[in-house]
Amino acid sequence: MHGYGPTPQQQMTSLPSPAALTTVRVILVTVTVLSCGLLGWVAMLRLAIVTRRPRDWVLLVVVMVINAALFAFIVGTPDDPDDMSDASVLLMLLWIVALLAGVITYYLYVEIRHYSSLRSLGSSPPYTAPAHPAPLPYQRHAAQQQHHQQQHHHQQHQQPQPHPQPNPYTVQTPPPTPTPAPQRLDQVRAELDELSDYLRKENREGEGR
């Protein structure tokens, strides 16, 4: 059980050496050829075990059925080759050649391609995890809270502020009308009238004395 941090890289299974693979292929091809294709299912069985693909298992069953049919056909032919018809001989030869070519070609192609892909994956540089240590639980919790607060603050800034609606029941008082300022000329005239009245009054009092 591993704690926080990079997990150890899984160790790849060791691949067979090229010499061992070549030896196995030569043996299986030789057995298939010497048996006139009747043991071609052995090469297909190895291929299905190596690749573990459903298609190869299906082809293994197909090859076994063809081998069984070929064996039954050979058993049903006369023991003396001279008693066989030309059509039977031609059919048996085409059957054996097609079975040998199909099994050997497919087996070698798929197995060589399979191990080549495995070697290319094994030669690629391993993935190195970042050297930053994983945050502790309380640090992750604090970071999540800070991130949530930042998002909430950002959403508040993005939302438009509602404008206050005017109250239809409030009576709006009209602004006071400014009183016109007295004209400077009228003020001077009034002062002159007062001054003349005062002088006339003084003159009358002086004549009465």
PDB file of C-alpha atoms in Angstrom:
ATOM      1  CA  MET A   1       0.000   0.000   0.000  1.00  0.00           C
ATOM      2  CA  HIS A   2       1.470   3.325  -1.042  1.00  0.00           C
ATOM      3  CA  GLY A   3       0.857   6.726   0.487  1.00  0.00           C
ATOM      4  CA  TYR A   4       0.742  10.042  -1.260  1.00  0.00           C
ATOM      5  CA  GLY A   5       3.237  10.586  -4.021  1.00  0.00           C
ATOM      6  CA  PRO A   6       4.160   8.934  -7.330  1.00  0.00           C
ATOM      7  CA  THR A   7       3.287   5.282  -7.656  1.00  0.00           C
ATOM      8  CA  PRO A   8       6.128   2.929  -8.574  1.00  0.00           C
ATOM      9  CA  GLN A   9       6.312   1.983 -12.226  1.00  0.00           C
ATOM     10  CA  GLN A  10       5.066  -1.464 -13.030  1.00  0.00           C
ATOM     11  CA  GLN A  11       7.787  -3.841 -14.084  1.00  0.00           C
ATOM     12  CA  MET A  12       7.264  -5.220 -17.566  1.00  0.00           C
ATOM     13  CA  THR A  13       7.557  -8.949 -18.000  1.00  0.00           C
ATOM     14  CA  SER A  14      10.803 -10.028 -19.605  1.00  0.00           C
ATOM     15  CA  LEU A  15      10.479 -10.871 -23.279  1.00  0.00           C
ATOM     16  CA  PRO A  16      12.033 -13.995 -24.823  1.00  0.00           C
ATOM     17  CA  SER A  17      15.295 -13.509 -26.628  1.00  0.00           C
ATOM     18  CA  PRO A  18      15.211 -13.230 -30.453  1.00  0.00           C
ATOM     19  CA  ALA A  19      17.143 -16.509 -30.705  1.00  0.00           C
ATOM     20  CA  ALA A  20      14.541 -18.383 -28.643  1.00  0.00           C
ATOM     21  CA  LEU A  21      11.683 -16.927 -30.676  1.00  0.00           C
ATOM     22  CA  THR A  22      13.384 -17.871 -33.934  1.00  0.00           C
ATOM     23  CA  THR A  23      13.907 -21.441 -32.717  1.00  0.00           C
ATOM     24  CA  VAL A  24      10.255 -21.837 -31.729  1.00  0.00           C
ATOM     25  CA  ARG A  25       9.084 -20.462 -35.083  1.00  0.00           C
ATOM     26  CA  VAL A  26      11.336 -22.772 -37.063  1.00  0.00           C
ATOM     27  CA  ILE A  27      10.089 -25.795 -35.101  1.00  0.00           C
ATOM     28  CA  LEU A  28       6.402 -24.923 -35.527  1.00  0.00           C
ATOM     29  CA  VAL A  29       6.772 -24.185 -39.249  1.00  0.00           C
ATOM     30  CA  THR A  30       8.663 -27.445 -39.771  1.00  0.00           C
ATOM     31  CA  VAL A  31       6.029 -29.456 -37.903  1.00  0.00           C
ATOM     32  CA  THR A  32       3.264 -27.829 -39.961  1.00  0.00           C
ATOM     33  CA  VAL A  33       5.002 -28.543 -43.275  1.00  0.00           C
ATOM     34  CA  LEU A  34       5.973 -32.149 -42.435  1.00  0.00           C
ATOM     35  CA  SER A  35       2.416 -32.933 -41.317  1.00  0.00           C
ATOM     36  CA  CYS A  36       1.012 -31.493 -44.586  1.00  0.00           C
ATOM     37  CA  GLY A  37      -0.911 -28.913 -42.573  1.00  0.00           C
ATOM     38  CA  LEU A  38      -2.622 -31.421 -40.275  1.00  0.00           C
ATOM     39  CA  LEU A  39      -0.675 -30.048 -37.259  1.00  0.00           C
ATOM     40  CA  GLY A  40      -1.090 -26.422 -38.254  1.00  0.00           C
ATOM     41  CA  TRP A  41      -3.371 -25.948 -35.271  1.00  0.00           C
ATOM     42  CA  VAL A  42      -0.287 -26.191 -32.987  1.00  0.00           C
ATOM     43  CA  ALA A  43       1.146 -22.942 -34.395  1.00  0.00           C
ATOM     44  CA  MET A  44      -2.271 -21.293 -34.146  1.00  0.00           C
ATOM     45  CA  LEU A  45      -2.619 -22.466 -30.541  1.00  0.00           C
ATOM     46  CA  ARG A  46       0.695 -20.855 -29.606  1.00  0.00           C
ATOM     47  CA  LEU A  47      -0.322 -17.662 -31.379  1.00  0.00           C
ATOM     48  CA  ALA A  48      -3.645 -17.468 -29.516  1.00  0.00           C
ATOM     49  CA  ILE A  49      -1.883 -18.016 -26.174  1.00  0.00           C
ATOM     50  CA  VAL A  50       0.710 -15.328 -26.941  1.00  0.00           C
ATOM     51  CA  THR A  51      -1.628 -12.597 -28.240  1.00  0.00           C
ATOM     52  CA  ARG A  52      -4.723 -13.522 -26.166  1.00  0.00           C
ATOM     53  CA  ARG A  53      -6.983 -11.989 -28.782  1.00  0.00           C
ATOM     54  CA  PRO A  54     -10.458 -13.420 -29.478  1.00  0.00           C
ATOM     55  CA  ARG A  55      -9.805 -13.351 -33.230  1.00  0.00           C
ATOM     56  CA  ASP A  56      -6.841 -15.720 -32.886  1.00  0.00           C
ATOM     57  CA  TRP A  57      -8.885 -18.123 -30.764  1.00  0.00           C
ATOM     58  CA  VAL A  58     -11.601 -18.135 -33.423  1.00  0.00           C
ATOM     59  CA  LEU A  59      -9.014 -18.796 -36.158  1.00  0.00           C
ATOM     60  CA  LEU A  60      -7.616 -21.654 -34.074  1.00  0.00           C
ATOM     61  CA  VAL A  61     -11.038 -23.312 -34.072  1.00  0.00           C
ATOM     62  CA  VAL A  62     -11.385 -22.728 -37.827  1.00  0.00           C
ATOM     63  CA  VAL A  63      -7.988 -24.324 -38.534  1.00  0.00           C
ATOM     64  CA  MET A  64      -8.843 -27.314 -36.342  1.00  0.00           C
ATOM     65  CA  VAL A  65     -12.088 -27.853 -38.271  1.00  0.00           C
ATOM     66  CA  ILE A  66     -10.229 -27.623 -41.606  1.00  0.00           C
ATOM     67  CA  ASN A  67      -7.595 -30.069 -40.375  1.00  0.00           C
ATOM     68  CA  ALA A  68     -10.282 -32.515 -39.287  1.00  0.00           C
ATOM     69  CA  ALA A  69     -11.984 -32.267 -42.656  1.00  0.00           C
ATOM     70  CA  LEU A  70      -8.664 -32.757 -44.487  1.00  0.00           C
ATOM     71  CA  PHE A  71      -7.853 -35.787 -42.364  1.00  0.00           C
ATOM     72  CA  ALA A  72     -11.266 -37.273 -43.110  1.00  0.00           C
ATOM     73  CA  PHE A  73     -10.752 -36.645 -46.820  1.00  0.00           C
ATOM     74  CA  ILE A  74      -7.326 -38.329 -46.812  1.00  0.00           C
ATOM     75  CA  VAL A  75      -8.686 -41.352 -44.899  1.00  0.00           C
ATOM     76  CA  GLY A  76     -11.498 -41.650 -47.423  1.00  0.00           C
ATOM     77  CA  THR A  77      -9.186 -41.811 -50.446  1.00  0.00           C
ATOM     78  CA  PRO A  78      -7.965 -45.197 -51.745  1.00  0.00           C
ATOM     79  CA  ASP A  79      -4.709 -46.568 -50.418  1.00  0.00           C
ATOM     80  CA  ASP A  80      -3.254 -46.890 -53.906  1.00  0.00           C
ATOM     81  CA  PRO A  81      -2.569 -43.448 -55.402  1.00  0.00           C
ATOM     82  CA  ASP A  82      -3.206 -44.886 -58.867  1.00  0.00           C
ATOM     83  CA  ASP A  83      -6.823 -45.493 -57.955  1.00  0.00           C
ATOM     84  CA  MET A  84      -7.411 -41.806 -57.127  1.00  0.00           C
ATOM     85  CA  SER A  85      -8.947 -39.583 -59.738  1.00  0.00           C
ATOM     86  CA  ASP A  86      -7.147 -36.516 -61.023  1.00  0.00           C
ATOM     87  CA  ALA A  87      -9.771 -34.268 -59.505  1.00  0.00           C
ATOM     88  CA  SER A  88      -9.303 -35.805 -56.056  1.00  0.00           C
ATOM     89  CA  VAL A  89      -5.524 -35.456 -56.247  1.00  0.00           C
ATOM     90  CA  LEU A  90      -5.778 -31.853 -57.413  1.00  0.00           C
ATOM     91  CA  LEU A  91      -8.290 -30.988 -54.703  1.00  0.00           C
ATOM     92  CA  MET A  92      -6.128 -32.535 -51.975  1.00  0.00           C
ATOM     93  CA  LEU A  93      -2.992 -30.739 -53.172  1.00  0.00           C
ATOM     94  CA  LEU A  94      -4.752 -27.360 -53.351  1.00  0.00           C
ATOM     95  CA  TRP A  95      -6.234 -27.969 -49.908  1.00  0.00           C
ATOM     96  CA  ILE A  96      -2.854 -28.754 -48.357  1.00  0.00           C
ATOM     97  CA  VAL A  97      -1.035 -25.859 -50.078  1.00  0.00           C
ATOM     98  CA  ALA A  98      -3.708 -23.317 -49.099  1.00  0.00           C
ATOM     99  CA  LEU A  99      -3.704 -24.555 -45.495  1.00  0.00           C
ATOM    100  CA  LEU A 100       0.094 -24.456 -45.247  1.00  0.00           C
ATOM    101  CA  ALA A 101       0.382 -20.996 -46.804  1.00  0.00           C
ATOM    102  CA  GLY A 102      -2.435 -19.520 -44.715  1.00  0.00           C
ATOM    103  CA  VAL A 103      -1.330 -20.917 -41.350  1.00  0.00           C
ATOM    104  CA  ILE A 104       2.407 -20.239 -41.750  1.00  0.00           C
ATOM    105  CA  THR A 105       2.001 -16.735 -43.184  1.00  0.00           C
ATOM    106  CA  TYR A 106      -0.521 -15.607 -40.610  1.00  0.00           C
ATOM    107  CA  TYR A 107       1.359 -17.156 -37.682  1.00  0.00           C
ATOM    108  CA  LEU A 108       4.718 -15.594 -38.554  1.00  0.00           C
ATOM    109  CA  TYR A 109       3.273 -12.170 -39.424  1.00  0.00           C
ATOM    110  CA  VAL A 110       1.157 -11.765 -36.292  1.00  0.00           C
ATOM    111  CA  GLU A 111       3.727 -13.135 -33.849  1.00  0.00           C
ATOM    112  CA  ILE A 112       6.606 -11.042 -35.235  1.00  0.00           C
ATOM    113  CA  ARG A 113       4.429  -7.926 -35.180  1.00  0.00           C
ATOM    114  CA  HIS A 114       3.256  -8.695 -31.628  1.00  0.00           C
ATOM    115  CA  TYR A 115       6.746  -9.001 -30.159  1.00  0.00           C
ATOM    116  CA  SER A 116       7.996  -5.992 -32.143  1.00  0.00           C
ATOM    117  CA  SER A 117       5.296  -3.810 -30.599  1.00  0.00           C
ATOM    118  CA  LEU A 118       6.152  -5.093 -27.124  1.00  0.00           C
ATOM    119  CA  ARG A 119       9.839  -4.265 -27.619  1.00  0.00           C
ATOM    120  CA  SER A 120       9.006  -0.780 -28.890  1.00  0.00           C
ATOM    121  CA  LEU A 121       6.919  -0.156 -25.771  1.00  0.00           C
ATOM    122  CA  GLY A 122       9.689  -1.479 -23.532  1.00  0.00           C
ATOM    123  CA  SER A 123      12.336   0.715 -25.166  1.00  0.00           C
ATOM    124  CA  SER A 124      10.344   3.941 -24.712  1.00  0.00           C
ATOM    125  CA  PRO A 125      11.522   6.145 -21.812  1.00  0.00           C
ATOM    126  CA  PRO A 126       9.618   5.529 -18.603  1.00  0.00           C
ATOM    127  CA  TYR A 127       7.188   8.101 -17.347  1.00  0.00           C
ATOM    128  CA  THR A 128       8.593  10.166 -14.495  1.00  0.00           C
ATOM    129  CA  ALA A 129       6.090  11.567 -12.087  1.00  0.00           C
ATOM    130  CA  PRO A 130       6.463  15.186 -10.953  1.00  0.00           C
ATOM    131  CA  ALA A 131       8.649  15.695  -7.918  1.00  0.00           C
ATOM    132  CA  HIS A 132       6.092  17.867  -6.136  1.00  0.00           C
ATOM    133  CA  PRO A 133       4.736  16.067  -3.059  1.00  0.00           C
ATOM    134  CA  ALA A 134       1.037  15.532  -2.829  1.00  0.00           C
ATOM    135  CA  PRO A 135      -0.782  18.008  -0.554  1.00  0.00           C
ATOM    136  CA  LEU A 136      -1.890  16.891   2.865  1.00  0.00           C
ATOM    137  CA  PRO A 137      -5.640  16.495   3.554  1.00  0.00           C
ATOM    138  CA  TYR A 138      -5.935  19.762   5.504  1.00  0.00           C
ATOM    139  CA  GLN A 139      -4.018  21.602   2.790  1.00  0.00           C
ATOM    140  CA  ARG A 140      -6.355  20.283   0.131  1.00  0.00           C
ATOM    141  CA  HIS A 141      -9.360  21.356   2.239  1.00  0.00           C
ATOM    142  CA  ALA A 142      -7.979  24.885   2.693  1.00  0.00           C
ATOM    143  CA  ALA A 143      -7.208  25.169  -1.010  1.00  0.00           C
ATOM    144  CA  GLN A 144     -10.732  24.062  -1.903  1.00  0.00           C
ATOM    145  CA  GLN A 145     -12.252  26.638   0.464  1.00  0.00           C
ATOM    146  CA  GLN A 146     -10.091  29.412  -0.982  1.00  0.00           C
ATOM    147  CA  HIS A 147     -11.023  28.406  -4.519  1.00  0.00           C
ATOM    148  CA  HIS A 148     -14.746  28.377  -3.593  1.00  0.00           C
ATOM    149  CA  GLN A 149     -14.486  31.841  -2.035  1.00  0.00           C
ATOM    150  CA  GLN A 150     -12.746  33.216  -5.121  1.00  0.00           C
ATOM    151  CA  GLN A 151     -15.450  31.810  -7.360  1.00  0.00           C
ATOM    152  CA  HIS A 152     -18.196  33.269  -5.160  1.00  0.00           C
ATOM    153  CA  HIS A 153     -16.512  36.693  -5.138  1.00  0.00           C
ATOM    154  CA  HIS A 154     -16.087  36.567  -8.913  1.00  0.00           C
ATOM    155  CA  GLN A 155     -19.766  35.698  -9.407  1.00  0.00           C
ATOM    156  CA  GLN A 156     -20.838  38.583  -7.190  1.00  0.00           C
ATOM    157  CA  HIS A 157     -18.814  41.011  -9.304  1.00  0.00           C
ATOM    158  CA  GLN A 158     -20.262  39.611 -12.503  1.00  0.00           C
ATOM    159  CA  GLN A 159     -23.910  39.854 -11.365  1.00  0.00           C
ATOM    160  CA  PRO A 160     -25.509  43.239 -12.232  1.00  0.00           C
ATOM    161  CA  GLN A 161     -26.557  45.310  -9.243  1.00  0.00           C
ATOM    162  CA  PRO A 162     -30.350  45.930  -9.159  1.00  0.00           C
ATOM    163  CA  HIS A 163     -31.430  49.532  -9.571  1.00  0.00           C
ATOM    164  CA  PRO A 164     -33.887  50.865  -6.931  1.00  0.00           C
ATOM    165  CA  GLN A 165     -37.415  51.186  -8.286  1.00  0.00           C
ATOM    166  CA  PRO A 166     -39.210  54.485  -7.560  1.00  0.00           C
ATOM    167  CA  ASN A 167     -42.156  54.321  -5.156  1.00  0.00           C
ATOM    168  CA  PRO A 168     -45.313  55.368  -7.023  1.00  0.00           C
ATOM    169  CA  TYR A 169     -47.014  56.419  -3.754  1.00  0.00           C
ATOM    170  CA  THR A 170     -44.469  59.056  -2.762  1.00  0.00           C
ATOM    171  CA  VAL A 171     -45.440  62.652  -3.642  1.00  0.00           C
ATOM    172  CA  GLN A 172     -42.641  64.480  -5.297  1.00  0.00           C
ATOM    173  CA  THR A 173     -42.391  68.058  -4.065  1.00  0.00           C
ATOM    174  CA  PRO A 174     -41.590  70.512  -6.809  1.00  0.00           C
ATOM    175  CA  PRO A 175     -38.342  72.343  -6.365  1.00  0.00           C
ATOM    176  CA  PRO A 176     -38.727  75.886  -4.936  1.00  0.00           C
ATOM    177  CA  THR A 177     -38.859  78.547  -7.551  1.00  0.00           C
ATOM    178  CA  PRO A 178     -36.044  80.985  -7.082  1.00  0.00           C
ATOM    179  CA  THR A 179     -37.183  84.550  -6.268  1.00  0.00           C
ATOM    180  CA  PRO A 180     -35.861  87.026  -8.729  1.00  0.00           C
ATOM    181  CA  ALA A 181     -33.236  89.226  -7.233  1.00  0.00           C
ATOM    182  CA  PRO A 182     -34.194  92.984  -7.052  1.00  0.00           C
ATOM    183  CA  GLN A 183     -32.783  95.044  -9.731  1.00  0.00           C
ATOM    184  CA  ARG A 184     -29.956  97.266  -8.756  1.00  0.00           C
ATOM    185  CA  LEU A 185     -31.533 100.274 -10.463  1.00  0.00           C
ATOM    186  CA  ASP A 186     -34.799 100.002  -8.476  1.00  0.00           C
ATOM    187  CA  GLN A 187     -32.869  99.832  -5.236  1.00  0.00           C
ATOM    188  CA  VAL A 188     -30.882 102.954  -6.085  1.00  0.00           C
ATOM    189  CA  ARG A 189     -34.051 104.789  -7.102  1.00  0.00           C
ATOM    190  CA  ALA A 190     -35.795 103.924  -3.858  1.00  0.00           C
ATOM    191  CA  GLU A 191     -32.825 105.157  -1.857  1.00  0.00           C
ATOM    192  CA  LEU A 192     -32.804 108.399  -3.837  1.00  0.00           C
ATOM    193  CA  ASP A 193     -36.518 108.911  -3.177  1.00  0.00           C
ATOM    194  CA  GLU A 194     -36.012 108.401   0.527  1.00  0.00           C
ATOM    195  CA  LEU A 195     -33.096 110.806   0.508  1.00  0.00           C
ATOM    196  CA  SER A 196     -35.093 113.472  -1.352  1.00  0.00           C
ATOM    197  CA  ASP A 197     -38.028 113.073   1.045  1.00  0.00           C
ATOM    198  CA  TYR A 198     -35.672 113.480   3.962  1.00  0.00           C
ATOM    199  CA  LEU A 199     -34.141 116.622   2.486  1.00  0.00           C
ATOM    200  CA  ARG A 200     -37.508 118.139   1.781  1.00  0.00           C
ATOM    201  CA  LYS A 201     -38.549 117.412   5.308  1.00  0.00           C
ATOM    202  CA  GLU A 202     -35.439 119.084   6.672  1.00  0.00           C
ATOM    203  CA  ASN A 203     -36.017 122.163   4.486  1.00  0.00           C
ATOM    204  CA  ARG A 204     -39.564 122.522   5.750  1.00  0.00           C
ATOM    205  CA  GLU A 205     -38.510 122.335   9.339  1.00  0.00           C
ATOM    206  CA  GLY A 206     -35.802 124.954   8.715  1.00  0.00           C
ATOM    207  CA  GLU A 207     -38.241 127.419   7.151  1.00  0.00           C
ATOM    208  CA  GLY A 208     -40.688 127.033  10.018  1.00  0.00           C
ATOM    209  CA  ARG A 209     -38.090 128.108  12.513  1.00  0.00           C
TER     210      ARG A 209
END
